[in-house]
C-alpha cells in the first residue's frame, strides 16, 4: 500500500502572468492515501488592484486582502509546511511558476492531476478540477478558493492513484517502457506503483490491462451488445408522407404534447415540417429560412424519421458545428426515439459518422507501439492511447484530450486511405472505423458534418454509405466549407516528405522509403521478369529524386524572395494572390521556368511509380510479404506525384477556374501554395444535389430582403423551392435596434474612441449584460484595455476572447455573472445561445464586411458587374443577421441591439441590412442618448 506523504498546493492570483500578476491566496494540504493530515491557508496582500473578475471567481474582495501580509512575510512558513514532500497540483506548473516568481524554489517531484487525469480518465468530457471532482463524487464548494481547491486536488489525486494501481503488471511495464523514452515529470510515480505491483504480484489476483473505475463512481455502463448491425433494406412501401399525420405529431394531444406538459405547438414549426415532408414526397430541392425559435431541428427530424422508417431508406443530416451535431445525436434524436416508443410508433436507428482520420487504426497503433524511433510527442500520445484503447467503444479521437503537437502525432495511428487495407486487415472485425461504417449502413438517420459530406464527394472516398436523401442544417456555411474541402495546399516540407517516402539516405535510419523496402519484399518466389522491371523503374526514379530535391529548394527559395519583394507594401498580410498581373512580371516568369523543370522531374517520378504499381498488380499477393500495404503505398505516392504536378501547375501557370495564392509565415519561415475553386456551385449541383432524390437546406439566415436568389446562386440550386418562416418571437416588443447618427464611420478619425466611450457609458447603465461583436482582434484588444478599468470601477467585469480563456469558459462566466461585458470576434457571431437577462444588450461594433484583399473574396468579387453591391453586401448581410440572432433566444428575452456603424444610415445599402432583419423597431439619434434609451428600454 502507498503510504507516501504528498502535499497538494493551490494559489489564487490577480491574473495569469507570472512576474506581472501577483498572489492573493496560498494553500496546501498534506495527505497520504485516504487520509488528510494537515492544512495551511493564507491570504496575501498584492501590490496591485484586485480585478473584479478575480473577486467574482474567488469570492476574495479587496477588503479581504487589504490587511493581509505580503508574501515575503509568510513565504518561509509556507515553504516549511511544504517541506520536501512530492507536490501535487491541478495544472501545477502555473502554481509553481507564480511561487517561483516570488523567489521559492522546488526540487522535489511534482505531479499534475490535470495531466494524470488525461492519461487515467480518458473520455472525461472536461478536465477542470470541479468537473473531475463531480465525476468521482467529491464535493467541491467554493470552487476558486485555494484551500478548497487543494483539498479537492488531494482527493482527485488519490482517486487517480487508485486507477493507476488497478492497472495490470503488463500494462504498467509497457507504460514504463514508453515513459523511459522521454523526460516525464511523473516517472517516479509510475515506477513506485510498478515496484509495489511487482512486490505484491504473487498475492493479488490478475487484473486486466485496463482502467476499471469503481462502479459507485462511474455507474453508467456501456449498453449491452446487440449483435452485428444489419444494413438498412428498402421496405417497398412507397406511400407518400401524410401532411396531416405530420401536423398531428405536433398537436397538443399528439406524441409531443403527451410527453411535455404545457407544450404549445408553433405554427412555423409545423409549416416547415410539412414542407420538408413535401420535399420528400415530390423529390424537389427545398431552401428553408427558419427564424430563431422556430424549432427547425424537429421540423426536419420528424418527417425524416417518418420517411426513413416507412421506406427503409436512410436520411443523411449534415451540420457545420460540433455543438449542433452533438445536440442532434445526443439530445434530439434520443428524445425523439423515446417519444415515438411511448406512442407505439415504428422504432428508428441513428448513427454518427466522422471522417476516417478521427478513428484509431489498431494496425498502425500496434506497429507504432513496436517502433523504437519515437519523438516525445509521439510517446505522450501513445501513452494516452494505450490507457484509452481498453475503455473506448468508438475509437473516436474526440474522446481523448491531446495537447498541442500530440495532435500531430495522432496522424501516425489514425485511419488513412493510403494505409487502410479494409477487410484484408487482421484487425478488420474490431476496426473502429468500419464498426462506425457498419452502424451507419444500418441507420435510418445518419448525422455527419459538412466537412465529411464534401470531402466524401471530392475524394470519392465512399466513407458515407449510399444515400439519396439529404438535410443540410446551418446551410449558410456550406459554401465556405465546400471551398475549404476542395482546396489544395502544399509547402516545401510536404514535397520533401513525399520524396523521402520514396527513398531517403542518411540520418538515424540510414536508408528508408519505398525503394528501400521493395527488394526485401520481392525476394522469394517472385517472378524474375516482374522483379527486374520493378528494379528498372526504381533505377529510373532514384536520380530523379536527387534532381527533385534540388528543384524543390530552388523553387521555394525563388517563391520566398518573390513574396517578400511583392509584399513590401503590406507587411501585415502574409498572402499574395496570383493574379494575371502578377504572372506577367519578369520575376514570376523565372519562377515558372524553374517550376516547369520540377514538373518534368515529377513526371518522371510519377511514371516510375506507375510502372512499379503495374508490375505489383501482376504479382501473386500471397508471395509478397505485406503486399496490400506495399501496393497502397505505391498508389498513394503515385497519386501525390500527379496531384502535386497538376495542381501546382494550376497555381504557378494559372487556371481560370482556380483562385491561387502564396502564404508566407514569417515566424515559422514556411511558404504555402494554395489553390481554391473560384465557384463551388457547379460542383455542388452536379455531384451532390442532382444525385439526390431529396435535398433540404435549412438555416436561420438564407435570405436578403426576403429573397433567396443570392444563396441559390452561391450553392447551385437555381430551381429550388423556397420557404421563409418568421420567428415566433415578437421582435416589435422584445427588441429595439439603435443606430447612433453622429458616430464617426469606421474609416474616420475618432471611431475607435467613440466605440470605447459608448461601451463604457452604455454598459454602466445596463449593468453589463452585454455582448459586443468585433470583426478584428486588434480592435477588440484595444477596446478591452480601454474599457476594463472604468467598468470595473462600476463593478462590471470585462471578458475578452483570446485574453480571458476558452470560448466555453467565457460563456459560462458570462451566464453566471450578469454584471459582465463579453467581447468576441468571428466565432461569437454564431452559435452563442444565452437565454435570459444575462444577455440584454448586443453591440455590433462594425458591419462584418470581408477583408477586401482576402484572395477568395477578391477573386469571387471580380465575377460581378457590381462586386460590392451584388456580392459583398449580400454576403455581409447574412453574417450581420447571424450576429443579430444572438440577442433574442426565447419568448421571455428582451434586449437592445446597438449598431455602432453609421454606414447603415449614410450609405444606400444600409436599408438592405435593416430590411433583412425580423420586423423590429429601429431608432436613430445622437450617441449620447444611447445610455438613457438603453436603461429605459430594459426596465
Tab-separated table of N, CA and C in Angstrom, residues 492-582:
chain	number	residue	atom	x	y	z
A	492	UNK	N	7.002	23.330	-48.814
A	492	UNK	CA	8.280	22.671	-49.073
A	492	UNK	C	8.419	21.389	-48.262
A	493	UNK	N	7.996	21.431	-46.988
A	493	UNK	CA	8.129	20.256	-46.124
A	493	UNK	C	7.334	19.075	-46.672
A	494	UNK	N	6.122	19.338	-47.180
A	494	UNK	CA	5.294	18.255	-47.715
A	494	UNK	C	5.928	17.635	-48.952
A	495	UNK	N	6.533	18.466	-49.790
A	495	UNK	CA	7.151	17.934	-51.008
A	495	UNK	C	8.409	17.134	-50.682
A	496	UNK	N	9.187	17.610	-49.709
A	496	UNK	CA	10.384	16.857	-49.315
A	496	UNK	C	10.002	15.546	-48.638
A	497	UNK	N	8.921	15.564	-47.860
A	497	UNK	CA	8.470	14.318	-47.230
A	497	UNK	C	8.049	13.308	-48.289
A	498	UNK	N	7.371	13.778	-49.331
A	498	UNK	CA	6.984	12.893	-50.427
A	498	UNK	C	8.210	12.220	-51.038
A	499	UNK	N	9.255	12.997	-51.258
A	499	UNK	CA	10.480	12.430	-51.825
A	499	UNK	C	11.139	11.460	-50.848
A	500	UNK	N	11.135	11.818	-49.555
A	500	UNK	CA	11.715	10.928	-48.541
A	500	UNK	C	10.935	9.628	-48.426
A	501	UNK	N	9.609	9.704	-48.604
A	501	UNK	CA	8.795	8.496	-48.523
A	501	UNK	C	9.118	7.527	-49.656
A	502	UNK	N	9.651	8.064	-50.743
A	502	UNK	CA	10.064	7.194	-51.853
A	502	UNK	C	11.450	6.608	-51.578
A	503	UNK	N	12.380	7.485	-51.194
A	503	UNK	CA	13.730	6.992	-50.869
A	503	UNK	C	14.496	8.084	-50.137
A	504	UNK	N	15.162	7.687	-49.049
A	504	UNK	CA	15.938	8.623	-48.254
A	504	UNK	C	17.181	7.923	-47.740
A	505	UNK	N	18.295	8.606	-47.806
A	505	UNK	CA	19.537	8.068	-47.227
A	505	UNK	C	20.058	9.043	-46.193
A	506	UNK	N	20.838	8.490	-45.244
A	506	UNK	CA	21.408	9.332	-44.200
A	506	UNK	C	20.486	9.441	-43.008
A	507	UNK	N	20.936	10.143	-41.960
A	507	UNK	CA	20.149	10.304	-40.746
A	507	UNK	C	20.192	9.057	-39.891
A	508	UNK	N	19.310	9.041	-38.910
A	508	UNK	CA	19.336	7.957	-37.921
A	508	UNK	C	18.987	6.613	-38.539
A	509	UNK	N	18.111	6.623	-39.553
A	509	UNK	CA	17.671	5.357	-40.128
A	509	UNK	C	18.551	4.884	-41.287
A	510	UNK	N	19.505	5.685	-41.701
A	510	UNK	CA	20.435	5.389	-42.798
A	510	UNK	C	19.693	5.302	-44.126
A	511	UNK	N	18.843	4.320	-44.307
A	511	UNK	CA	18.099	4.172	-45.557
A	511	UNK	C	16.640	3.899	-45.220
A	512	UNK	N	15.722	4.561	-45.912
A	512	UNK	CA	14.295	4.326	-45.680
A	512	UNK	C	13.529	4.702	-46.933
A	513	UNK	N	12.227	4.413	-46.913
A	513	UNK	CA	11.379	4.753	-48.040
A	513	UNK	C	11.023	3.554	-48.881
A	514	UNK	N	10.099	3.763	-49.815
A	514	UNK	CA	9.563	2.692	-50.650
A	514	UNK	C	10.646	1.901	-51.367
A	515	UNK	N	11.571	2.603	-52.011
A	515	UNK	CA	12.565	1.903	-52.831
A	515	UNK	C	13.498	1.041	-51.987
A	516	UNK	N	13.660	1.387	-50.708
A	516	UNK	CA	14.500	0.561	-49.837
A	516	UNK	C	13.753	-0.680	-49.351
A	517	UNK	N	12.412	-0.626	-49.362
A	517	UNK	CA	11.604	-1.746	-48.874
A	517	UNK	C	11.292	-2.768	-49.968
A	518	UNK	N	11.289	-2.316	-51.226
A	518	UNK	CA	10.892	-3.200	-52.314
A	518	UNK	C	11.761	-4.455	-52.443
A	519	UNK	N	13.106	-4.338	-52.432
A	519	UNK	CA	13.924	-5.549	-52.638
A	519	UNK	C	13.629	-6.649	-51.618
A	520	UNK	N	13.478	-6.266	-50.344
A	520	UNK	CA	13.211	-7.271	-49.319
A	520	UNK	C	11.848	-7.916	-49.527
A	521	UNK	N	10.855	-7.109	-49.942
A	521	UNK	CA	9.510	-7.637	-50.133
A	521	UNK	C	9.423	-8.565	-51.333
A	522	UNK	N	10.325	-8.378	-52.306
A	522	UNK	CA	10.236	-9.134	-53.561
A	522	UNK	C	11.256	-10.264	-53.637
A	523	UNK	N	11.756	-10.731	-52.517
A	523	UNK	CA	12.830	-11.726	-52.533
A	523	UNK	C	12.380	-13.086	-53.040
A	524	UNK	N	11.654	-13.820	-52.243
A	524	UNK	CA	11.398	-15.232	-52.537
A	524	UNK	C	10.131	-15.411	-53.354
A	525	UNK	N	10.207	-16.293	-54.355
A	525	UNK	CA	9.034	-16.739	-55.083
A	525	UNK	C	8.420	-15.718	-56.008
A	526	UNK	N	9.111	-14.629	-56.310
A	526	UNK	CA	8.554	-13.590	-57.167
A	526	UNK	C	9.091	-13.770	-58.585
A	527	UNK	N	8.226	-13.610	-59.551
A	527	UNK	CA	8.611	-13.734	-60.957
A	527	UNK	C	9.810	-12.839	-61.261
A	528	UNK	N	10.863	-13.424	-61.831
A	528	UNK	CA	12.109	-12.675	-62.049
A	528	UNK	C	11.921	-11.526	-63.021
A	529	UNK	N	11.105	-11.722	-64.046
A	529	UNK	CA	10.884	-10.663	-65.033
A	529	UNK	C	10.203	-9.461	-64.388
A	530	UNK	N	9.197	-9.737	-63.546
A	530	UNK	CA	8.498	-8.661	-62.844
A	530	UNK	C	9.458	-7.936	-61.907
A	531	UNK	N	10.234	-8.701	-61.146
A	531	UNK	CA	11.200	-8.091	-60.227
A	531	UNK	C	12.192	-7.221	-60.987
A	532	UNK	N	12.606	-7.682	-62.189
A	532	UNK	CA	13.566	-6.918	-62.994
A	532	UNK	C	12.940	-5.601	-63.446
A	533	UNK	N	11.658	-5.649	-63.868
A	533	UNK	CA	11.004	-4.423	-64.340
A	533	UNK	C	10.818	-3.421	-63.185
A	534	UNK	N	10.523	-3.946	-62.008
A	534	UNK	CA	10.399	-3.058	-60.835
A	534	UNK	C	11.745	-2.425	-60.515
A	535	UNK	N	12.817	-3.203	-60.611
A	535	UNK	CA	14.161	-2.672	-60.361
A	535	UNK	C	14.515	-1.598	-61.375
A	536	UNK	N	14.121	-1.818	-62.650
A	536	UNK	CA	14.396	-0.814	-63.689
A	536	UNK	C	13.642	0.487	-63.413
A	537	UNK	N	12.378	0.349	-62.988
A	537	UNK	CA	11.606	1.549	-62.648
A	537	UNK	C	12.228	2.276	-61.455
A	538	UNK	N	12.722	1.511	-60.480
A	538	UNK	CA	13.375	2.113	-59.318
A	538	UNK	C	14.629	2.867	-59.740
A	539	UNK	N	15.381	2.272	-60.680
A	539	UNK	CA	16.594	2.935	-61.171
A	539	UNK	C	16.265	4.212	-61.924
A	540	UNK	N	15.069	4.241	-62.542
A	540	UNK	CA	14.627	5.456	-63.227
A	540	UNK	C	14.314	6.565	-62.214
A	541	UNK	N	13.737	6.170	-61.069
A	541	UNK	CA	13.274	7.144	-60.075
A	541	UNK	C	14.422	7.737	-59.265
A	542	UNK	N	15.430	6.923	-58.905
A	542	UNK	CA	16.463	7.373	-57.954
A	542	UNK	C	17.169	8.668	-58.378
A	543	UNK	N	17.723	8.746	-59.597
A	543	UNK	CA	18.382	10.017	-59.955
A	543	UNK	C	17.398	11.184	-60.041
A	544	UNK	N	16.138	10.870	-60.383
A	544	UNK	CA	15.132	11.939	-60.443
A	544	UNK	C	14.868	12.509	-59.062
A	545	UNK	N	14.945	11.665	-58.034
A	545	UNK	CA	14.749	12.146	-56.664
A	545	UNK	C	15.811	13.159	-56.269
A	546	UNK	N	17.051	12.900	-56.670
A	546	UNK	CA	18.139	13.832	-56.356
A	546	UNK	C	17.875	15.174	-57.016
A	547	UNK	N	17.500	15.126	-58.298
A	547	UNK	CA	17.210	16.370	-59.028
A	547	UNK	C	15.984	17.071	-58.436
A	548	UNK	N	15.008	16.264	-57.998
A	548	UNK	CA	13.776	16.851	-57.449
A	548	UNK	C	14.055	17.620	-56.166
A	549	UNK	N	14.907	17.074	-55.292
A	549	UNK	CA	15.221	17.778	-54.038
A	549	UNK	C	15.862	19.129	-54.333
A	550	UNK	N	16.795	19.132	-55.267
A	550	UNK	CA	17.445	20.391	-55.650
A	550	UNK	C	16.416	21.363	-56.204
A	551	UNK	N	15.498	20.850	-57.038
A	551	UNK	CA	14.489	21.707	-57.656
A	551	UNK	C	13.524	22.273	-56.614
A	552	UNK	N	13.158	21.461	-55.615
A	552	UNK	CA	12.249	21.945	-54.561
A	552	UNK	C	12.864	23.130	-53.831
A	553	UNK	N	14.128	22.981	-53.421
A	553	UNK	CA	14.797	24.093	-52.722
A	553	UNK	C	14.888	25.321	-53.618
A	554	UNK	N	15.220	25.119	-54.870
A	554	UNK	CA	15.368	26.253	-55.796
A	554	UNK	C	14.025	26.951	-55.993
A	555	UNK	N	12.976	26.169	-56.204
A	555	UNK	CA	11.650	26.756	-56.429
A	555	UNK	C	11.171	27.560	-55.218
A	556	UNK	N	11.285	26.969	-54.042
A	556	UNK	CA	10.768	27.646	-52.851
A	556	UNK	C	11.643	28.840	-52.455
A	557	UNK	N	12.923	28.801	-52.730
A	557	UNK	CA	13.766	29.985	-52.490
A	557	UNK	C	13.328	31.131	-53.381
A	558	UNK	N	13.033	30.824	-54.648
A	558	UNK	CA	12.568	31.862	-55.570
A	558	UNK	C	11.211	32.411	-55.134
A	559	UNK	N	10.308	31.504	-54.720
A	559	UNK	CA	8.988	31.943	-54.282
A	559	UNK	C	9.073	32.826	-53.040
A	560	UNK	N	9.924	32.438	-52.095
A	560	UNK	CA	10.111	33.250	-50.890
A	560	UNK	C	10.570	34.649	-51.246
A	561	UNK	N	11.568	34.727	-52.081
A	561	UNK	CA	12.112	36.033	-52.472
A	561	UNK	C	11.046	36.861	-53.187
A	562	UNK	N	10.249	36.194	-54.031
A	562	UNK	CA	9.214	36.899	-54.776
A	562	UNK	C	8.150	37.463	-53.835
A	563	UNK	N	7.681	36.655	-52.889
A	563	UNK	CA	6.646	37.104	-51.963
A	563	UNK	C	7.150	38.260	-51.103
A	564	UNK	N	8.378	38.166	-50.627
A	564	UNK	CA	8.943	39.225	-49.788
A	564	UNK	C	9.024	40.528	-50.580
A	565	UNK	N	9.458	40.418	-51.811
A	565	UNK	CA	9.591	41.617	-52.646
A	565	UNK	C	8.224	42.221	-52.963
A	566	UNK	N	7.261	41.398	-53.310
A	566	UNK	CA	5.939	41.903	-53.682
A	566	UNK	C	5.148	42.381	-52.471
A	567	UNK	N	5.467	41.825	-51.285
A	567	UNK	CA	4.696	42.150	-50.097
A	567	UNK	C	5.252	43.287	-49.275
A	568	UNK	N	6.238	43.996	-49.811
A	568	UNK	CA	6.863	45.075	-49.036
A	568	UNK	C	5.885	46.190	-48.695
A	569	UNK	N	4.888	46.394	-49.564
A	569	UNK	CA	3.924	47.472	-49.322
A	569	UNK	C	2.878	47.098	-48.270
A	570	UNK	N	2.772	45.794	-47.963
A	570	UNK	CA	1.780	45.349	-46.982
A	570	UNK	C	2.395	44.272	-46.100
A	571	UNK	N	3.056	44.694	-45.038
A	571	UNK	CA	3.743	43.767	-44.142
A	571	UNK	C	2.777	42.964	-43.276
A	572	UNK	N	1.500	43.409	-43.200
A	572	UNK	CA	0.560	42.781	-42.280
A	572	UNK	C	-0.171	41.593	-42.900
A	573	UNK	N	-0.276	41.554	-44.220
A	573	UNK	CA	-0.975	40.460	-44.874
A	573	UNK	C	0.047	39.472	-45.418
A	574	UNK	N	0.060	38.243	-44.906
A	574	UNK	CA	1.065	37.278	-45.361
A	574	UNK	C	0.722	36.635	-46.698
A	575	UNK	N	-0.436	36.991	-47.296
A	575	UNK	CA	-0.896	36.319	-48.505
A	575	UNK	C	-0.648	37.168	-49.748
A	576	UNK	N	-0.281	36.518	-50.819
A	576	UNK	CA	-0.117	37.182	-52.107
A	576	UNK	C	-0.935	36.424	-53.129
A	577	UNK	N	-2.000	37.057	-53.614
A	577	UNK	CA	-2.840	36.415	-54.623
A	577	UNK	C	-2.152	36.475	-55.975
A	578	UNK	N	-2.202	35.353	-56.696
A	578	UNK	CA	-1.537	35.267	-58.003
A	578	UNK	C	-2.540	35.627	-59.085
A	579	UNK	N	-2.553	36.885	-59.462
A	579	UNK	CA	-3.454	37.408	-60.489
A	579	UNK	C	-2.742	37.396	-61.843
A	580	UNK	N	-3.468	37.600	-62.946
A	580	UNK	CA	-2.791	37.696	-64.252
A	580	UNK	C	-1.699	38.759	-64.261
A	581	UNK	N	-1.944	39.860	-63.559
A	581	UNK	CA	-0.928	40.911	-63.498
A	581	UNK	C	0.350	40.445	-62.822
A	582	UNK	N	0.223	39.668	-61.752
A	582	UNK	CA	1.395	39.121	-61.061
A	582	UNK	C	2.157	38.183	-61.991
